[in-house]
């Protein structure tokens, strides 16, 4: 969320515009809020220290990714300024080199996007529906259903993988082959398995997080809608979804990161070809060729970081001050 | 990758999304057409059906199977509680349990503590966005990437050669001898825990920061007018206001920590006394061909989560009474 500087009209206009676009009408006090300095000197020092400590390891990798292989293995990255040898070779090798031993990240990069985007959409929508039902449709055992779903978070992936894989081979495989026969442009190795697996493993946490926020929507609002004769479907689409945009966006960001960074599910369900396998799987393969390819790994790891950071920055404005700002008084 | 490949992939995505939209549209349509009798029940089922169906197939059924497996031996014969006896009597298994407890005590408390202080300090300050992003960055890094990153911190080189790991370099600067960090029992577990804290803190900061922004500004302003100090305001306005957010953060991080697998796998492989339950589970089930032991470990993991679940349910019940 962009903060307002002083009380310049332009900034306020921008602020209100951003707020309006994300479905909010903020009241005046929030829009004219002035910036403060950090609360005290101690707080400043603490915040700076944490920021530096948290950034340092990644910075080390960043510097290393611009150093030639022999230097990476013999000198510390903090000496990069003394042992001058900055180069873009690592990046050009992982991205552009067409030799069979080179990483050739392009295809995997597309796969990562193709896996992640649909999963985020599926998981967020299904979880929002379930969370709404659990929070607002009165039924005797609803609490127990919620407890059950919550408890499923801890079923370790490693244990669920094998049974799920068996189910997929008996049901999905024939369907995929048939589809490939009908529409040749779709390969017989499709994303469907990975999608379904990710959605299943993401749902318990998604329902838990969304439920916590959806259940806090003011009761009067809901009851007013019920009195006006709205069905649950209408309440969900017209009230709950618009009000939950910040939490839906927050969850979508996290889900995006989890799926994008996942390795285990991909290893089991993607088949490992350039048709389906995501970037992390390629990275792990490269990491397996230990010893002489660290320079490639540094560059490849950085490339895999770029998209998640873009996602985080571009969606940040949804972390809005006030979940229900301006929608209700009280 | 050829253009045809790319078109095929894009086509797949669009087809998937279109199918999904059609299904959801149909469900919402059916919800609106609910019959008069048993309306609530009918709507509840329709809302929950897709999620519950997936969960039943992908998690519930495997969980039940795992519970059954934990009472069998290699050959699949029922052996009663043998696997559990092994877990609570063998020294290496006990060490794994102890390590897991250490992880679960340290990671959530430290991550949430640092995250909360940080979120409060940077709230509404200049450059808040940048501060947040810097700490959030590790969340956006895959564990594979994190393993590579921390190699450049923990790596060891003999004293005669220049160090390439930052931690050993600092030790050398202070006149010490470089240490094989990841092979020193107990210290290595703590160093792996540091990596997990590094990854999780960003999550805490982002969620708590959003919660802090959810506190009505009138309350904070009222406290300010009443002459409350910063600390009093934090204690009496901020903390009660973000309780929900705190519960979410601690719960999520605790569960993530209990399931921690990749960090240990990538950095030490569970050797040198660093193994934790999730890693041991994998080793027993897939490497040592002992599915029964793996399943028993999984079940213990499940039992460890029960108190967290119960606490969350109690918070939830309270909320419902207030509403």
PDB file of C-alpha atoms in Angstrom, chain B residues 14 27 52 91 97 106 143 149 151 158 171 182 201 208 211 217 278 280 291:
ATOM      1  CA  UNK B  14      -6.845 -21.764 -21.130  1.00  0.00           C
ATOM      2  CA  UNK B  27     -22.399 -24.889  -8.855  1.00  0.00           C
ATOM      3  CA  UNK B  52     -14.191 -31.933   0.314  1.00  0.00           C
ATOM      4  CA  UNK B  91      18.523 -43.767  20.459  1.00  0.00           C
ATOM      5  CA  UNK B  97      12.135 -36.603  18.203  1.00  0.00           C
ATOM      6  CA  UNK B 106      12.642 -22.208  18.473  1.00  0.00           C
ATOM      7  CA  UNK B 143      14.434 -24.343  -0.501  1.00  0.00           C
ATOM      8  CA  UNK B 149      22.514 -19.409  -0.716  1.00  0.00           C
ATOM      9  CA  UNK B 151      26.313 -22.755   1.246  1.00  0.00           C
ATOM     10  CA  UNK B 158      40.908 -25.795   5.588  1.00  0.00           C
ATOM     11  CA  UNK B 171      35.775 -16.706  12.774  1.00  0.00           C
ATOM     12  CA  UNK B 182      27.288 -28.646   9.327  1.00  0.00           C
ATOM     13  CA  UNK B 201      10.058 -14.437   9.345  1.00  0.00           C
ATOM     14  CA  UNK B 208       1.134  -9.213  11.020  1.00  0.00           C
ATOM     15  CA  UNK B 211      -3.285  -7.199  10.745  1.00  0.00           C
ATOM     16  CA  UNK B 217      -7.058   4.166  13.429  1.00  0.00           C
ATOM     17  CA  UNK B 278       9.665 -35.587   8.440  1.00  0.00           C
ATOM     18  CA  UNK B 280      13.400 -39.615   9.015  1.00  0.00           C
ATOM     19  CA  UNK B 291       7.112 -48.154   5.343  1.00  0.00           C
TER      20      UNK B 291
END
